[in-house]
Amino acid sequence: MSDVAARAGVSHQTVSRVLNGHPHVSPTTRTRVLAAIAELGYRRNLSARVLATGRSNVVGVVAQNTTLYGPSSMVQAIGEAALGADLSLTVGHIAGYDATAASRRIVERLVQQGAAGLVFIAPVDAAAEAMRLVPPGIPIVTVDGLPEWQVTNVSVDQHAGGLLATRHLLAHGHRTVWHVAGPEQWHGSRAREAGWRAALAEAGVQAPPMLRAGWSAASGYQCGRMLARIPDCTAIFAANDHVALGLMRALAEHGRRVPDDVSLVGFDDVPEAAYFHPALTTIRQEFADVGRQALRLLLDQLVAGTRTAASALVEPILVDRDTVAAPRRHQDAPQRQEAPQPREAPQPQEAPQRQKVPQPQEALPRDRSS
Amino acid sequence: MSDVAARAGVSHQTVSRVLNGHPHVSPTTRTRVLAAIAELGYRRNLSARVLATGRSNVVGVVAQNTTLYGPSSMVQAIGEAALGADLSLTVGHIAGYDATAASRRIVERLVQQGAAGLVFIAPVDAAAEAMRLVPPGIPIVTVDGLPEWQVTNVSVDQHAGGLLATRHLLAHGHRTVWHVAGPEQWHGSRAREAGWRAALAEAGVQAPPMLRAGWSAASGYQCGRMLARIPDCTAIFAANDHVALGLMRALAEHGRRVPDDVSLVGFDDVPEAAYFHPALTTIRQEFADVGRQALRLLLDQLVAGTRTAASALVEPILVDRDTVAAPRRHQDAPQRQEAPQPREAPQPQEAPQRQKVPQPQEALPRDRSS
DNA sequence: GGACGAAATGTGAACGCAAACATGCGCGGT
DNA sequence: ACCGCGCATGTTTGCGTTCACATTTCGTCC
């Protein structure tokens, strides 16, 4: 910086003023300084700046399972929003599911780095523990956190999602709705389950036993192998879209057609859900919206200078596609089970009127993979 | 720090020594200092440290399209490897596809932050441009970069992947293989296309016209609507698994069965590919491996203190599942096209011997979504 | 034309740490 | 008994900024 000052024939302080856009700098010196900066290829040292000012404009994000669609979408959205707010982002990626030690290290580092604020993507309790390590002065926002943590939180209303899915299935005339839930540790799983139970209760039907899956197609497949053997099971609410995919495969292998024999609702609305076979009816979570709101709430705290306990809920929406139909008449079902040709096609063109082009304007903007 | 020193009854320098694990500190003072640190909840200021030492242990990652499976897996792997190497990671997420401006800002910031090294996930040219802004002193590794950039690079051997896929289809007796390519700007797309052409050439067959898709199921679906009308098209090599999914749907809607009427090979091996309907034969990219190698190569440069131009190639592997079969005899095909019942089921249980359980031990460890 | 005030610029110190150098202590060897 | 060496610790300085304050310059009003 003093090199620049020397070259421009001014003091270092004037250079600093130019750099920070302070007033009381004459246009001529400003251009002279700017020219010197350009000629020397000078870049200000952010560490020194942080040291001198005591504040930084970096926001830390603590996330796990960032290969999953939800977390990665949210991190991406937070990143974009941060860029817009002229903040820089440091993302700490926690490996694996249980990760208290890893998250502790990450938080520790983020704090030492002087992060101005922290966003915890905390769909499981592990992340909450590390939150204690954050000095009270620095603002926090959780995503998918728990209200009892008493910090600003934003999440999708998972309970409403469970309600939506279950009601949708019941409205088509199903006696009851089965549920393949996600991992127990995830808050979202529990809330969706609660929503499912609530919808069942309000319809006055008893909840069938619940199955537990991971988030993967593989675990959905395992659950599906069980459910396919239960003739009474005509409607399933799946933990997420990939679990639904695994379910569909298992059902197909057992000759149970979707949606003719069993109806299915997923969760998330991953971009490819519209192209499953058949196209998946699902509950859409607007992850990008969640990420943006998280950053906004953090920003609010940053300018206020204090932690708050505000919160935002993003409403999920039902995306109706081809995996939900009215159940077949009850007497048909056993008849079908005893049919000699057990391995039949799972409904491809049998109901051509459902064969709508899967809304390209809806699915196109969201590209995945490779 | 001086507070700690005062409390422990030593000088600040001794505290510093303890913090950095320097020798020549007696065990008793060490424990005393440690105790004082714990009591005071002291945390060293990383900015000051960076300022004083001139070196930082943060690695910058410049990435775009981090919601895609590939990039997110790689970022995740880099993050885990970095944690292991006691480095911290700053991830700059570039929004959208064209992003020279955004990447420039991100690089600028990373450099100012004093990043010790940079990883560019650069599957398109946009990222390369910003690479010029990095001062020559600081090491760079690109992922999916181009050899002519003259920097250390690691990528999956996409050419070999194209070769693998095309040869596999040809080996099953297909006259030729069609290709639905990914976006032209992506280096990987071009390399896969080249591999496809090479395999075709070595078999002495002419390349059919090539289709261009995005990475999404939606764009695959659009391409599939065209290909489904071409009776000669019996084998397709898809840009990636999601494109393959879209293709499968379009083919099914036109009554063309996979693999009976047309065989299909995808790319990536996303966790749910084994649960597509039918299970997708695909080329697996070991993204996590790529990420780890990238960090290793960066580390090598960090200790060497110079940029190098080493590089690593990760070999893709063919994962054979249920979407590739021998083509039907030629006289069968037209007969099928003229059949009065045009909308028939796309091969569910007709070939039960292919109905293998989709290797749960392979798909289980990789959980996605929500 | 002088005084006053605002604008423009400069000066010194401090931020928290680590590196280099300086000091004090105890030990063993001749 | 003395010297010298190595270990343990303290002191000083500087990293590149910004901040608070001091100083100079310029325009303007009476």
PDB file of N, CA, C and O in Angstrom, chain B residues 185-216:
ATOM      1  N   GLN B 185     -20.206 -26.555 -24.397  1.00  0.00           N
ATOM      2  CA  GLN B 185     -19.167 -25.804 -23.690  1.00  0.00           C
ATOM      3  C   GLN B 185     -18.407 -26.676 -22.691  1.00  0.00           C
ATOM      4  O   GLN B 185     -17.321 -26.336 -22.268  1.00  0.00           O
ATOM      5  N   TRP B 186     -19.004 -27.758 -22.289  1.00  0.00           N
ATOM      6  CA  TRP B 186     -18.354 -28.580 -21.270  1.00  0.00           C
ATOM      7  C   TRP B 186     -17.297 -29.447 -21.918  1.00  0.00           C
ATOM      8  O   TRP B 186     -17.543 -30.158 -22.888  1.00  0.00           O
ATOM      9  N   HIS B 187     -16.114 -29.398 -21.325  1.00  0.00           N
ATOM     10  CA  HIS B 187     -15.014 -30.189 -21.866  1.00  0.00           C
ATOM     11  C   HIS B 187     -15.348 -31.668 -21.850  1.00  0.00           C
ATOM     12  O   HIS B 187     -15.025 -32.401 -22.769  1.00  0.00           O
ATOM     13  N   GLY B 188     -16.007 -32.087 -20.779  1.00  0.00           N
ATOM     14  CA  GLY B 188     -16.362 -33.482 -20.654  1.00  0.00           C
ATOM     15  C   GLY B 188     -17.256 -33.948 -21.799  1.00  0.00           C
ATOM     16  O   GLY B 188     -17.085 -35.053 -22.325  1.00  0.00           O
ATOM     17  N   SER B 189     -18.185 -33.098 -22.190  1.00  0.00           N
ATOM     18  CA  SER B 189     -19.073 -33.465 -23.296  1.00  0.00           C
ATOM     19  C   SER B 189     -18.262 -33.734 -24.547  1.00  0.00           C
ATOM     20  O   SER B 189     -18.477 -34.711 -25.264  1.00  0.00           O
ATOM     21  N   ARG B 190     -17.336 -32.846 -24.806  1.00  0.00           N
ATOM     22  CA  ARG B 190     -16.558 -32.975 -26.036  1.00  0.00           C
ATOM     23  C   ARG B 190     -15.690 -34.234 -26.010  1.00  0.00           C
ATOM     24  O   ARG B 190     -15.572 -34.941 -27.006  1.00  0.00           O
ATOM     25  N   ALA B 191     -15.112 -34.497 -24.845  1.00  0.00           N
ATOM     26  CA  ALA B 191     -14.253 -35.675 -24.751  1.00  0.00           C
ATOM     27  C   ALA B 191     -15.060 -36.960 -24.904  1.00  0.00           C
ATOM     28  O   ALA B 191     -14.628 -37.909 -25.555  1.00  0.00           O
ATOM     29  N   ARG B 192     -16.234 -36.970 -24.328  1.00  0.00           N
ATOM     30  CA  ARG B 192     -17.069 -38.167 -24.461  1.00  0.00           C
ATOM     31  C   ARG B 192     -17.482 -38.359 -25.903  1.00  0.00           C
ATOM     32  O   ARG B 192     -17.501 -39.470 -26.419  1.00  0.00           O
ATOM     33  N   GLU B 193     -17.789 -37.263 -26.536  1.00  0.00           N
ATOM     34  CA  GLU B 193     -18.164 -37.342 -27.941  1.00  0.00           C
ATOM     35  C   GLU B 193     -16.994 -37.902 -28.753  1.00  0.00           C
ATOM     36  O   GLU B 193     -17.174 -38.775 -29.610  1.00  0.00           O
ATOM     37  N   ALA B 194     -15.795 -37.413 -28.463  1.00  0.00           N
ATOM     38  CA  ALA B 194     -14.615 -37.891 -29.184  1.00  0.00           C
ATOM     39  C   ALA B 194     -14.430 -39.391 -28.951  1.00  0.00           C
ATOM     40  O   ALA B 194     -14.122 -40.136 -29.888  1.00  0.00           O
ATOM     41  N   GLY B 195     -14.627 -39.820 -27.718  1.00  0.00           N
ATOM     42  CA  GLY B 195     -14.505 -41.240 -27.416  1.00  0.00           C
ATOM     43  C   GLY B 195     -15.530 -42.054 -28.190  1.00  0.00           C
ATOM     44  O   GLY B 195     -15.221 -43.129 -28.730  1.00  0.00           O
ATOM     45  N   TRP B 196     -16.705 -41.520 -28.252  1.00  0.00           N
ATOM     46  CA  TRP B 196     -17.772 -42.185 -29.009  1.00  0.00           C
ATOM     47  C   TRP B 196     -17.376 -42.312 -30.478  1.00  0.00           C
ATOM     48  O   TRP B 196     -17.457 -43.400 -31.067  1.00  0.00           O
ATOM     49  N   ARG B 197     -16.907 -41.220 -31.048  1.00  0.00           N
ATOM     50  CA  ARG B 197     -16.503 -41.245 -32.462  1.00  0.00           C
ATOM     51  C   ARG B 197     -15.347 -42.219 -32.679  1.00  0.00           C
ATOM     52  O   ARG B 197     -15.300 -42.952 -33.672  1.00  0.00           O
ATOM     53  N   ALA B 198     -14.423 -42.228 -31.736  1.00  0.00           N
ATOM     54  CA  ALA B 198     -13.261 -43.109 -31.871  1.00  0.00           C
ATOM     55  C   ALA B 198     -13.695 -44.574 -31.879  1.00  0.00           C
ATOM     56  O   ALA B 198     -13.221 -45.369 -32.700  1.00  0.00           O
ATOM     57  N   ALA B 199     -14.612 -44.907 -30.982  1.00  0.00           N
ATOM     58  CA  ALA B 199     -15.067 -46.294 -30.911  1.00  0.00           C
ATOM     59  C   ALA B 199     -15.800 -46.683 -32.190  1.00  0.00           C
ATOM     60  O   ALA B 199     -15.643 -47.792 -32.711  1.00  0.00           O
ATOM     61  N   LEU B 200     -16.573 -45.749 -32.677  1.00  0.00           N
ATOM     62  CA  LEU B 200     -17.293 -46.005 -33.913  1.00  0.00           C
ATOM     63  C   LEU B 200     -16.309 -46.210 -35.056  1.00  0.00           C
ATOM     64  O   LEU B 200     -16.448 -47.127 -35.879  1.00  0.00           O
ATOM     65  N   ALA B 201     -15.299 -45.354 -35.101  1.00  0.00           N
ATOM     66  CA  ALA B 201     -14.315 -45.431 -36.182  1.00  0.00           C
ATOM     67  C   ALA B 201     -13.553 -46.745 -36.125  1.00  0.00           C
ATOM     68  O   ALA B 201     -13.347 -47.395 -37.151  1.00  0.00           O
ATOM     69  N   GLU B 202     -13.158 -47.156 -34.949  1.00  0.00           N
ATOM     70  CA  GLU B 202     -12.378 -48.393 -34.851  1.00  0.00           C
ATOM     71  C   GLU B 202     -13.224 -49.600 -35.225  1.00  0.00           C
ATOM     72  O   GLU B 202     -12.700 -50.634 -35.604  1.00  0.00           O
ATOM     73  N   ALA B 203     -14.537 -49.463 -35.131  1.00  0.00           N
ATOM     74  CA  ALA B 203     -15.417 -50.548 -35.562  1.00  0.00           C
ATOM     75  C   ALA B 203     -15.776 -50.392 -37.034  1.00  0.00           C
ATOM     76  O   ALA B 203     -16.485 -51.237 -37.601  1.00  0.00           O
ATOM     77  N   GLY B 204     -15.330 -49.330 -37.623  1.00  0.00           N
ATOM     78  CA  GLY B 204     -15.566 -49.133 -39.049  1.00  0.00           C
ATOM     79  C   GLY B 204     -16.995 -48.757 -39.398  1.00  0.00           C
ATOM     80  O   GLY B 204     -17.439 -48.948 -40.522  1.00  0.00           O
ATOM     81  N   VAL B 205     -17.697 -48.202 -38.435  1.00  0.00           N
ATOM     82  CA  VAL B 205     -19.066 -47.788 -38.758  1.00  0.00           C
ATOM     83  C   VAL B 205     -19.134 -46.271 -38.768  1.00  0.00           C
ATOM     84  O   VAL B 205     -18.337 -45.586 -38.111  1.00  0.00           O
ATOM     85  N   GLN B 206     -20.110 -45.778 -39.509  1.00  0.00           N
ATOM     86  CA  GLN B 206     -20.235 -44.332 -39.618  1.00  0.00           C
ATOM     87  C   GLN B 206     -21.030 -43.777 -38.440  1.00  0.00           C
ATOM     88  O   GLN B 206     -21.967 -44.415 -37.959  1.00  0.00           O
ATOM     89  N   ALA B 207     -20.656 -42.609 -37.996  1.00  0.00           N
ATOM     90  CA  ALA B 207     -21.354 -42.011 -36.864  1.00  0.00           C
ATOM     91  C   ALA B 207     -22.680 -41.431 -37.329  1.00  0.00           C
ATOM     92  O   ALA B 207     -22.725 -40.634 -38.262  1.00  0.00           O
ATOM     93  N   PRO B 208     -23.748 -41.780 -36.666  1.00  0.00           N
ATOM     94  CA  PRO B 208     -25.041 -41.146 -36.989  1.00  0.00           C
ATOM     95  C   PRO B 208     -25.020 -39.711 -36.494  1.00  0.00           C
ATOM     96  O   PRO B 208     -24.140 -39.329 -35.721  1.00  0.00           O
ATOM     97  N   PRO B 209     -25.987 -38.918 -36.911  1.00  0.00           N
ATOM     98  CA  PRO B 209     -26.018 -37.538 -36.433  1.00  0.00           C
ATOM     99  C   PRO B 209     -26.084 -37.497 -34.899  1.00  0.00           C
ATOM    100  O   PRO B 209     -26.676 -38.367 -34.277  1.00  0.00           O
ATOM    101  N   MET B 210     -25.457 -36.485 -34.352  1.00  0.00           N
ATOM    102  CA  MET B 210     -25.400 -36.382 -32.899  1.00  0.00           C
ATOM    103  C   MET B 210     -26.450 -35.403 -32.382  1.00  0.00           C
ATOM    104  O   MET B 210     -26.671 -34.353 -32.973  1.00  0.00           O
ATOM    105  N   LEU B 211     -27.063 -35.735 -31.259  1.00  0.00           N
ATOM    106  CA  LEU B 211     -28.017 -34.816 -30.651  1.00  0.00           C
ATOM    107  C   LEU B 211     -27.363 -34.121 -29.472  1.00  0.00           C
ATOM    108  O   LEU B 211     -26.459 -34.650 -28.844  1.00  0.00           O
ATOM    109  N   ARG B 212     -27.860 -32.965 -29.178  1.00  0.00           N
ATOM    110  CA  ARG B 212     -27.282 -32.145 -28.130  1.00  0.00           C
ATOM    111  C   ARG B 212     -28.311 -31.919 -27.022  1.00  0.00           C
ATOM    112  O   ARG B 212     -29.412 -31.428 -27.277  1.00  0.00           O
ATOM    113  N   ALA B 213     -27.992 -32.278 -25.824  1.00  0.00           N
ATOM    114  CA  ALA B 213     -28.908 -32.052 -24.702  1.00  0.00           C
ATOM    115  C   ALA B 213     -28.219 -31.204 -23.644  1.00  0.00           C
ATOM    116  O   ALA B 213     -27.038 -30.887 -23.769  1.00  0.00           O
ATOM    117  N   GLY B 214     -28.967 -30.815 -22.625  1.00  0.00           N
ATOM    118  CA  GLY B 214     -28.341 -30.226 -21.437  1.00  0.00           C
ATOM    119  C   GLY B 214     -27.940 -31.392 -20.572  1.00  0.00           C
ATOM    120  O   GLY B 214     -27.682 -32.472 -21.071  1.00  0.00           O
ATOM    121  N   TRP B 215     -27.905 -31.188 -19.279  1.00  0.00           N
ATOM    122  CA  TRP B 215     -27.630 -32.321 -18.399  1.00  0.00           C
ATOM    123  C   TRP B 215     -28.915 -32.855 -17.778  1.00  0.00           C
ATOM    124  O   TRP B 215     -28.886 -33.773 -16.984  1.00  0.00           O
ATOM    125  N   SER B 216     -30.027 -32.273 -18.126  1.00  0.00           N
ATOM    126  CA  SER B 216     -31.247 -32.587 -17.387  1.00  0.00           C
ATOM    127  C   SER B 216     -32.074 -33.684 -18.037  1.00  0.00           C
ATOM    128  O   SER B 216     -31.965 -33.946 -19.242  1.00  0.00           O
TER     129      SER B 216
END
